[in-house]
């Protein structure tokens, strides 16, 4: 299992470092959704195995930190309309990025599980729509639209 | 009540034994996980004999399916009770508070009983997967009904897709349970549901 954790973190470290604006986040989302909907990918194994043990916990914390850094860059880029309203509410950008990162990771985990159960990408897509909404204000999270399940998993 | 294994009508005593076996198996699978729960564990915990268990279930798979039904109906009964009359955003927050408080009692250690089953069995047993899919659809329907009432009362904007929002909210909730389970801390679950509800509140007509 630790191999899967290391593999996902290596890919995510490189991919999320490239995310600096909404377009980058949309590209990241499209790729991760594809990975999660295939049952035999490192992503699917890693998320399923993350519930038990210290290694799983450390994996989730590390992924969440990578996500928070990317979310923080998008919020600071001024590319997100919500960034203005978040600042207007007097909340610190860093704190919001961390909370949003928790929701994004939950959406990947819970949405991915429900999509596998339903054999339908809609739950993962709907969960990510909610999680990424503060970054994507004014546009749909995945402009290309969700893939059909059989397209997504093959 | 009929026996799903033999199709025979159960006597009151038979139904009681079957219910005792399923309840013990559900508890064990919730705490230890499905894979780690053996038939011997279930026999010991339920105080049943092997012949009693195999009279009702011809395999562990059949027992797991009965557990899915049992846990699913318990979950839906609880959710019908707590969501059935919710028609305000404050009511939705109270629903969130009850789930978080209940999970905090165990430091998030065991997650959502239905979600745990979904993670463990849906890849191995297509019948159980279909049953779980139906149960989650019903749960999502209860949340969609709440959001529809909010929309009908003019609280949520009319162009909001309540079904999609309910689906996303269940995903965020389930993921929150799983993160809490991994971290042995209810905080990520509370944050996930809070953030998801904040998004729903941002879609209200007063914003």
CSV table of C-alpha atoms in Angstrom, one decimal:
chain,number,residue,atom,x,y,z
A,1,UNK,CA,0.0,0.0,0.0
A,2,UNK,CA,2.9,2.4,0.8
A,3,UNK,CA,4.0,2.1,-2.8
A,4,UNK,CA,0.6,3.4,-4.0
A,5,UNK,CA,0.8,6.3,-1.5
A,6,UNK,CA,4.3,7.3,-2.7
A,7,UNK,CA,3.3,7.0,-6.3
A,8,UNK,CA,0.1,9.2,-5.9
A,9,UNK,CA,2.0,11.8,-3.9
A,10,UNK,CA,4.8,11.9,-6.5
A,11,UNK,CA,2.3,12.5,-9.3
A,12,UNK,CA,0.2,15.0,-7.2
A,13,UNK,CA,3.3,16.9,-6.0
A,14,UNK,CA,4.3,17.5,-9.7
A,15,UNK,CA,0.7,18.1,-10.9
A,16,UNK,CA,-0.5,20.4,-8.2
A,17,UNK,CA,2.7,22.5,-8.4
A,18,UNK,CA,1.6,23.5,-11.8
A,19,UNK,CA,-1.8,24.7,-10.6
A,20,UNK,CA,-1.8,28.5,-10.4
A,21,UNK,CA,-5.3,29.5,-11.7
A,22,UNK,CA,-8.7,28.1,-12.4
A,23,UNK,CA,-7.7,26.6,-15.8
A,24,UNK,CA,-4.9,24.7,-14.0
A,25,UNK,CA,-7.3,23.5,-11.4
A,26,UNK,CA,-9.8,22.3,-14.1
A,27,UNK,CA,-7.0,20.3,-15.8
A,28,UNK,CA,-6.0,18.8,-12.4
A,29,UNK,CA,-9.6,17.8,-11.7
A,30,UNK,CA,-10.1,16.2,-15.1
A,31,UNK,CA,-7.1,14.0,-14.7
A,32,UNK,CA,-7.8,13.0,-11.1
A,33,UNK,CA,-11.4,12.1,-11.9
A,34,UNK,CA,-10.1,9.8,-14.7
A,35,UNK,CA,-7.7,8.2,-12.3
A,36,UNK,CA,-10.2,7.7,-9.5
A,37,UNK,CA,-13.0,6.2,-11.7
A,38,UNK,CA,-10.7,3.4,-12.9
A,39,UNK,CA,-10.8,0.7,-10.2
A,40,UNK,CA,-7.2,-0.5,-10.7
A,41,UNK,CA,-5.3,2.7,-10.5
A,42,UNK,CA,-2.8,3.7,-7.8
A,43,UNK,CA,-5.3,6.5,-6.9
A,44,UNK,CA,-8.2,4.1,-6.4
A,45,UNK,CA,-6.0,1.7,-4.3
A,46,UNK,CA,-4.4,4.5,-2.3
A,47,UNK,CA,-7.7,6.1,-1.3
A,48,UNK,CA,-9.3,2.8,-0.4
A,49,UNK,CA,-6.3,1.9,1.7
A,50,UNK,CA,-5.9,5.2,3.4
A,51,UNK,CA,-8.4,4.6,6.1
A,52,UNK,CA,-6.2,2.3,8.2
A,53,UNK,CA,-2.9,2.9,9.8
A,54,UNK,CA,-0.3,5.7,10.2
A,55,UNK,CA,0.9,5.5,6.6
A,56,UNK,CA,-2.6,6.2,5.3
A,57,UNK,CA,-3.0,9.1,7.7
A,58,UNK,CA,0.3,10.6,6.6
A,59,UNK,CA,-0.6,10.1,3.0
A,60,UNK,CA,-3.8,12.0,3.4
A,61,UNK,CA,-2.2,14.8,5.3
A,62,UNK,CA,0.6,15.2,2.7
A,63,UNK,CA,-2.0,15.2,-0.2
A,64,UNK,CA,-4.1,17.8,1.7
A,65,UNK,CA,-1.1,20.1,2.2
A,66,UNK,CA,-0.3,19.9,-1.6
A,67,UNK,CA,-4.0,20.7,-2.3
A,68,UNK,CA,-4.0,23.6,0.2
A,69,UNK,CA,-0.9,25.2,-1.4
A,70,UNK,CA,-2.5,24.9,-4.9
A,71,UNK,CA,-5.9,26.3,-3.6
A,72,UNK,CA,-4.0,29.2,-1.9
A,73,UNK,CA,-2.3,30.1,-5.2
A,74,UNK,CA,-5.6,30.1,-7.1
A,75,UNK,CA,-7.2,32.2,-4.5
A,76,UNK,CA,-4.3,34.7,-4.5
A,77,UNK,CA,-4.2,34.8,-8.3
A,78,UNK,CA,-7.3,36.9,-8.4
A,79,UNK,CA,-8.7,34.4,-10.9
A,80,UNK,CA,-11.4,33.5,-8.5
A,81,UNK,CA,-14.4,35.8,-8.0
A,82,UNK,CA,-14.9,34.2,-4.6
A,83,UNK,CA,-11.4,35.2,-3.5
A,84,UNK,CA,-12.7,38.8,-3.2
A,85,UNK,CA,-15.7,37.8,-1.2
A,86,UNK,CA,-13.6,35.6,1.1
A,87,UNK,CA,-11.3,38.5,1.8
A,88,UNK,CA,-14.3,40.8,2.3
A,89,UNK,CA,-15.5,38.4,5.1
A,90,UNK,CA,-12.3,39.0,6.8
A,91,UNK,CA,-11.2,35.4,6.7
A,92,UNK,CA,-7.5,34.6,6.2
A,93,UNK,CA,-6.7,33.2,2.7
A,94,UNK,CA,-4.5,30.5,4.2
A,95,UNK,CA,-7.1,29.2,6.6
A,96,UNK,CA,-9.7,29.1,3.8
A,97,UNK,CA,-7.3,27.2,1.6
A,98,UNK,CA,-6.8,24.6,4.2
A,99,UNK,CA,-10.5,24.1,4.8
A,100,UNK,CA,-11.2,24.0,1.1
A,101,UNK,CA,-8.4,21.4,0.7
A,102,UNK,CA,-10.2,19.2,3.4
A,103,UNK,CA,-13.4,19.4,1.4
A,104,UNK,CA,-11.7,18.7,-1.9
A,105,UNK,CA,-10.1,15.6,-0.4
A,106,UNK,CA,-13.4,14.5,1.1
A,107,UNK,CA,-15.1,15.0,-2.3
A,108,UNK,CA,-12.5,12.8,-4.0
A,109,UNK,CA,-12.8,10.1,-1.3
A,110,UNK,CA,-16.6,10.1,-0.8
A,111,UNK,CA,-17.6,11.1,-4.3
A,112,UNK,CA,-15.2,8.4,-5.7
A,113,UNK,CA,-16.7,5.7,-3.5
A,114,UNK,CA,-20.2,6.6,-4.4
A,115,UNK,CA,-19.3,6.7,-8.1
A,116,UNK,CA,-17.9,3.2,-7.9
A,117,UNK,CA,-21.0,2.0,-6.1
A,118,UNK,CA,-23.3,3.6,-8.6
A,119,UNK,CA,-21.1,2.9,-11.6
A,120,UNK,CA,-21.7,6.5,-12.6
A,121,UNK,CA,-19.3,9.5,-12.5
A,122,UNK,CA,-22.1,11.8,-11.4
A,123,UNK,CA,-21.5,11.6,-7.6
A,124,UNK,CA,-17.8,12.3,-7.9
A,125,UNK,CA,-18.6,15.1,-10.3
A,126,UNK,CA,-21.3,16.6,-8.0
A,127,UNK,CA,-19.1,16.4,-4.9
A,128,UNK,CA,-16.2,18.2,-6.8
A,129,UNK,CA,-18.6,20.8,-8.1
A,130,UNK,CA,-19.4,21.8,-4.5
A,131,UNK,CA,-15.8,21.5,-3.3
A,132,UNK,CA,-14.3,23.6,-6.1
A,133,UNK,CA,-17.2,26.1,-6.4
A,134,UNK,CA,-15.4,28.8,-4.3
A,135,UNK,CA,-12.6,28.7,-6.8
A,136,UNK,CA,-14.7,28.3,-9.9
A,137,UNK,CA,-17.3,31.0,-9.2
A,138,UNK,CA,-19.0,31.9,-12.5
A,139,UNK,CA,-18.1,28.8,-14.4
A,140,UNK,CA,-18.8,25.1,-14.2
A,141,UNK,CA,-15.9,23.1,-12.6
A,142,UNK,CA,-15.4,21.0,-15.7
A,143,UNK,CA,-16.2,23.0,-18.8
A,144,UNK,CA,-15.9,19.9,-20.9
A,145,UNK,CA,-18.6,18.2,-18.9
A,146,UNK,CA,-18.4,14.9,-17.0
A,147,UNK,CA,-17.4,11.8,-19.0
A,148,UNK,CA,-19.8,8.9,-19.3
A,149,UNK,CA,-18.8,6.2,-16.8
A,150,UNK,CA,-17.7,3.7,-19.5
A,151,UNK,CA,-15.6,6.4,-21.2
A,152,UNK,CA,-14.1,7.4,-17.9
A,153,UNK,CA,-13.1,3.9,-16.8
A,154,UNK,CA,-11.8,2.5,-20.1
B,1,UNK,CA,-40.8,-12.6,7.0
B,2,UNK,CA,-39.3,-15.1,4.7
B,3,UNK,CA,-35.8,-16.5,4.7
B,4,UNK,CA,-33.8,-15.0,1.8
B,5,UNK,CA,-31.7,-18.2,1.6
B,6,UNK,CA,-34.4,-20.9,1.6
B,7,UNK,CA,-37.4,-18.7,0.6
B,8,UNK,CA,-39.4,-20.4,3.4
B,9,UNK,CA,-41.6,-18.4,5.8
B,10,UNK,CA,-39.7,-17.9,9.0
B,11,UNK,CA,-41.2,-18.8,12.4
B,12,UNK,CA,-41.1,-16.1,15.0
B,13,UNK,CA,-38.2,-17.9,16.7
B,14,UNK,CA,-36.3,-18.3,13.3
B,15,UNK,CA,-36.8,-14.6,12.6
B,16,UNK,CA,-35.4,-13.7,16.0
B,17,UNK,CA,-32.3,-15.9,15.5
B,18,UNK,CA,-31.7,-14.5,12.0
B,19,UNK,CA,-32.0,-10.9,13.3
B,20,UNK,CA,-29.6,-11.7,16.2
B,21,UNK,CA,-27.0,-13.1,13.7
B,22,UNK,CA,-27.4,-10.1,11.3
B,23,UNK,CA,-27.2,-7.6,14.1
B,24,UNK,CA,-24.0,-9.2,15.6
B,25,UNK,CA,-22.4,-9.4,12.1
B,26,UNK,CA,-23.3,-5.8,11.4
B,27,UNK,CA,-21.6,-4.6,14.6
B,28,UNK,CA,-18.5,-6.7,14.0
B,29,UNK,CA,-18.2,-5.6,10.4
B,30,UNK,CA,-18.6,-2.0,11.4
B,31,UNK,CA,-15.8,-2.2,14.0
B,32,UNK,CA,-13.4,-4.7,12.4
B,33,UNK,CA,-14.3,-4.4,8.8
B,34,UNK,CA,-16.0,-6.9,6.5
B,35,UNK,CA,-12.8,-8.8,5.4
B,36,UNK,CA,-11.6,-9.2,9.0
B,37,UNK,CA,-14.9,-10.5,10.3
B,38,UNK,CA,-15.0,-14.3,10.2
B,39,UNK,CA,-18.1,-16.6,10.5
B,40,UNK,CA,-16.6,-17.9,13.8
B,41,UNK,CA,-16.6,-14.3,15.1
B,42,UNK,CA,-20.2,-13.9,14.2
B,43,UNK,CA,-21.1,-17.2,15.9
B,44,UNK,CA,-19.4,-16.2,19.1
B,45,UNK,CA,-20.9,-12.7,19.1
B,46,UNK,CA,-24.4,-13.8,18.4
B,47,UNK,CA,-24.4,-16.9,20.5
B,48,UNK,CA,-25.6,-19.0,17.6
B,49,UNK,CA,-24.6,-22.4,16.4
B,50,UNK,CA,-23.0,-23.1,13.0
B,51,UNK,CA,-26.1,-25.0,11.9
B,52,UNK,CA,-28.4,-22.1,12.9
B,53,UNK,CA,-26.2,-19.6,10.9
B,54,UNK,CA,-26.0,-21.9,7.8
B,55,UNK,CA,-29.8,-22.5,8.0
B,56,UNK,CA,-30.3,-18.8,7.2
B,57,UNK,CA,-27.1,-17.9,5.1
B,58,UNK,CA,-25.4,-20.3,2.8
B,59,UNK,CA,-22.2,-18.2,2.7
B,60,UNK,CA,-20.5,-15.2,4.2
B,61,UNK,CA,-21.5,-13.3,1.0
B,62,UNK,CA,-25.2,-13.9,1.8
B,63,UNK,CA,-24.6,-12.7,5.3
B,64,UNK,CA,-22.9,-9.6,4.1
B,65,UNK,CA,-25.9,-8.8,1.8
B,66,UNK,CA,-28.2,-9.2,4.8
B,67,UNK,CA,-26.0,-6.8,6.8
B,68,UNK,CA,-26.1,-4.3,3.9
B,69,UNK,CA,-30.0,-4.4,4.1
B,70,UNK,CA,-30.0,-4.1,7.9
B,71,UNK,CA,-27.5,-1.2,8.0
B,72,UNK,CA,-29.2,0.5,5.1
B,73,UNK,CA,-32.6,0.4,6.6
B,74,UNK,CA,-31.3,1.6,10.0
B,75,UNK,CA,-29.5,4.5,8.3
B,76,UNK,CA,-32.5,5.4,6.2
B,77,UNK,CA,-34.8,5.2,9.3
B,78,UNK,CA,-32.5,7.6,11.2
B,79,UNK,CA,-32.2,10.0,8.2
B,80,UNK,CA,-36.0,10.0,7.5
B,81,UNK,CA,-36.5,10.9,11.2
B,82,UNK,CA,-33.9,13.7,11.1
B,83,UNK,CA,-34.5,15.1,7.6
B,84,UNK,CA,-38.2,14.4,7.2
B,85,UNK,CA,-39.3,17.7,8.6
B,86,UNK,CA,-36.3,19.9,7.8
B,87,UNK,CA,-37.4,23.0,5.8
B,88,UNK,CA,-34.9,25.6,6.8
B,89,UNK,CA,-31.1,26.2,6.4
B,90,UNK,CA,-30.9,26.2,10.2
B,91,UNK,CA,-32.6,22.8,10.3
B,92,UNK,CA,-29.9,21.5,7.8
B,93,UNK,CA,-27.2,22.8,10.2
B,94,UNK,CA,-28.9,20.9,13.1
B,95,UNK,CA,-28.8,17.7,11.0
B,96,UNK,CA,-25.1,18.3,10.4
B,97,UNK,CA,-24.5,19.0,14.2
B,98,UNK,CA,-26.2,15.7,15.1
B,99,UNK,CA,-24.1,13.6,12.7
B,100,UNK,CA,-20.9,15.3,13.8
B,101,UNK,CA,-21.7,15.0,17.5
B,102,UNK,CA,-22.6,11.3,17.1
B,103,UNK,CA,-19.3,10.6,15.2
B,104,UNK,CA,-17.3,12.6,17.7
B,105,UNK,CA,-18.3,10.2,20.5
B,106,UNK,CA,-16.1,7.6,18.8
B,107,UNK,CA,-13.4,10.2,17.6
B,108,UNK,CA,-14.6,9.4,14.1
B,109,UNK,CA,-13.0,6.0,14.4
B,110,UNK,CA,-15.5,3.8,12.6
B,111,UNK,CA,-17.0,6.2,10.0
B,112,UNK,CA,-20.5,5.8,8.5
B,113,UNK,CA,-21.7,2.2,8.7
B,114,UNK,CA,-23.1,2.3,5.2
B,115,UNK,CA,-20.1,4.1,3.7
B,116,UNK,CA,-17.7,1.6,5.3
B,117,UNK,CA,-19.7,-1.3,3.7
B,118,UNK,CA,-19.6,0.6,0.4
B,119,UNK,CA,-15.8,0.9,0.4
B,120,UNK,CA,-15.4,-2.8,1.3
B,121,UNK,CA,-17.9,-4.8,-0.7
B,122,UNK,CA,-18.9,-2.9,-3.8
B,123,UNK,CA,-15.9,-4.0,-5.8
B,124,UNK,CA,-16.4,-7.7,-4.9
B,125,UNK,CA,-20.1,-8.4,-5.0
B,126,UNK,CA,-22.3,-6.9,-7.7
B,127,UNK,CA,-25.6,-7.7,-5.9
B,128,UNK,CA,-24.4,-5.9,-2.7
B,129,UNK,CA,-23.2,-3.0,-4.9
B,130,UNK,CA,-26.6,-2.6,-6.5
B,131,UNK,CA,-28.3,-2.7,-3.0
B,132,UNK,CA,-25.9,-0.1,-1.7
B,133,UNK,CA,-26.4,2.1,-4.8
B,134,UNK,CA,-30.2,2.0,-4.2
B,135,UNK,CA,-29.8,2.8,-0.5
B,136,UNK,CA,-27.5,5.8,-1.2
B,137,UNK,CA,-30.0,7.0,-3.9
B,138,UNK,CA,-32.8,6.9,-1.2
B,139,UNK,CA,-30.6,8.9,1.2
B,140,UNK,CA,-29.8,11.4,-1.5
B,141,UNK,CA,-33.5,11.6,-2.3
B,142,UNK,CA,-34.2,12.6,1.4
B,143,UNK,CA,-31.7,15.4,1.1
B,144,UNK,CA,-33.0,16.5,-2.3
B,145,UNK,CA,-36.5,16.7,-0.7
B,146,UNK,CA,-35.1,19.1,2.0
B,147,UNK,CA,-33.4,21.2,-0.7
B,148,UNK,CA,-36.6,21.2,-2.8
B,149,UNK,CA,-38.7,22.4,0.2
B,150,UNK,CA,-36.1,25.2,0.6
B,151,UNK,CA,-36.4,26.1,-3.0
B,152,UNK,CA,-40.2,26.0,-2.9
B,153,UNK,CA,-40.1,28.4,0.0
B,154,UNK,CA,-37.9,30.8,-1.9
B,155,UNK,CA,-34.9,30.2,0.2
B,156,UNK,CA,-32.8,28.6,-2.5
B,157,UNK,CA,-32.5,30.1,-6.0
B,158,UNK,CA,-34.9,28.6,-8.5
B,159,UNK,CA,-32.2,27.6,-11.0
B,160,UNK,CA,-30.3,25.5,-8.4
B,161,UNK,CA,-30.2,21.8,-9.3
B,162,UNK,CA,-31.3,20.2,-6.0
B,163,UNK,CA,-30.7,16.6,-7.1
B,164,UNK,CA,-27.1,17.4,-8.1
B,165,UNK,CA,-26.5,19.4,-4.9
B,166,UNK,CA,-27.9,16.6,-2.8
B,167,UNK,CA,-25.6,14.1,-4.6
B,168,UNK,CA,-22.6,16.3,-3.9
B,169,UNK,CA,-23.5,16.8,-0.3
B,170,UNK,CA,-23.7,13.1,0.3
B,171,UNK,CA,-20.3,12.7,-1.4
B,172,UNK,CA,-18.8,15.4,0.9
B,173,UNK,CA,-20.4,13.8,3.9
B,174,UNK,CA,-19.1,10.3,3.1
B,175,UNK,CA,-15.6,11.6,2.3
B,176,UNK,CA,-15.7,13.5,5.6
B,177,UNK,CA,-16.5,10.3,7.5
B,178,UNK,CA,-13.6,8.6,5.7
B,179,UNK,CA,-11.1,11.3,6.5
B,180,UNK,CA,-12.3,11.3,10.1
B,181,UNK,CA,-11.8,7.6,10.2
B,182,UNK,CA,-8.3,7.8,8.8
B,183,UNK,CA,-7.3,10.6,11.2
B,184,UNK,CA,-9.2,9.3,14.3
B,185,UNK,CA,-10.5,12.8,14.6
B,186,UNK,CA,-14.0,14.1,13.7
B,187,UNK,CA,-12.6,17.5,12.7
B,188,UNK,CA,-12.2,16.8,8.9
B,189,UNK,CA,-15.8,15.5,8.8
B,190,UNK,CA,-17.1,18.6,10.5
B,191,UNK,CA,-15.1,20.8,8.1
B,192,UNK,CA,-16.2,18.9,5.0
B,193,UNK,CA,-19.9,19.2,5.8
B,194,UNK,CA,-19.5,22.8,7.0
B,195,UNK,CA,-17.9,23.8,3.8
B,196,UNK,CA,-20.5,22.0,1.7
B,197,UNK,CA,-23.4,23.6,3.6
B,198,UNK,CA,-21.6,27.0,3.2
B,199,UNK,CA,-21.8,26.5,-0.5
B,200,UNK,CA,-25.5,25.6,-0.3
B,201,UNK,CA,-26.1,28.8,1.8
B,202,UNK,CA,-24.2,30.8,-0.9
B,203,UNK,CA,-27.0,29.7,-3.3
B,204,UNK,CA,-29.7,31.2,-1.1
B,205,UNK,CA,-31.8,34.1,-2.5
B,206,UNK,CA,-30.6,36.3,0.4
B,207,UNK,CA,-27.0,36.2,-0.9
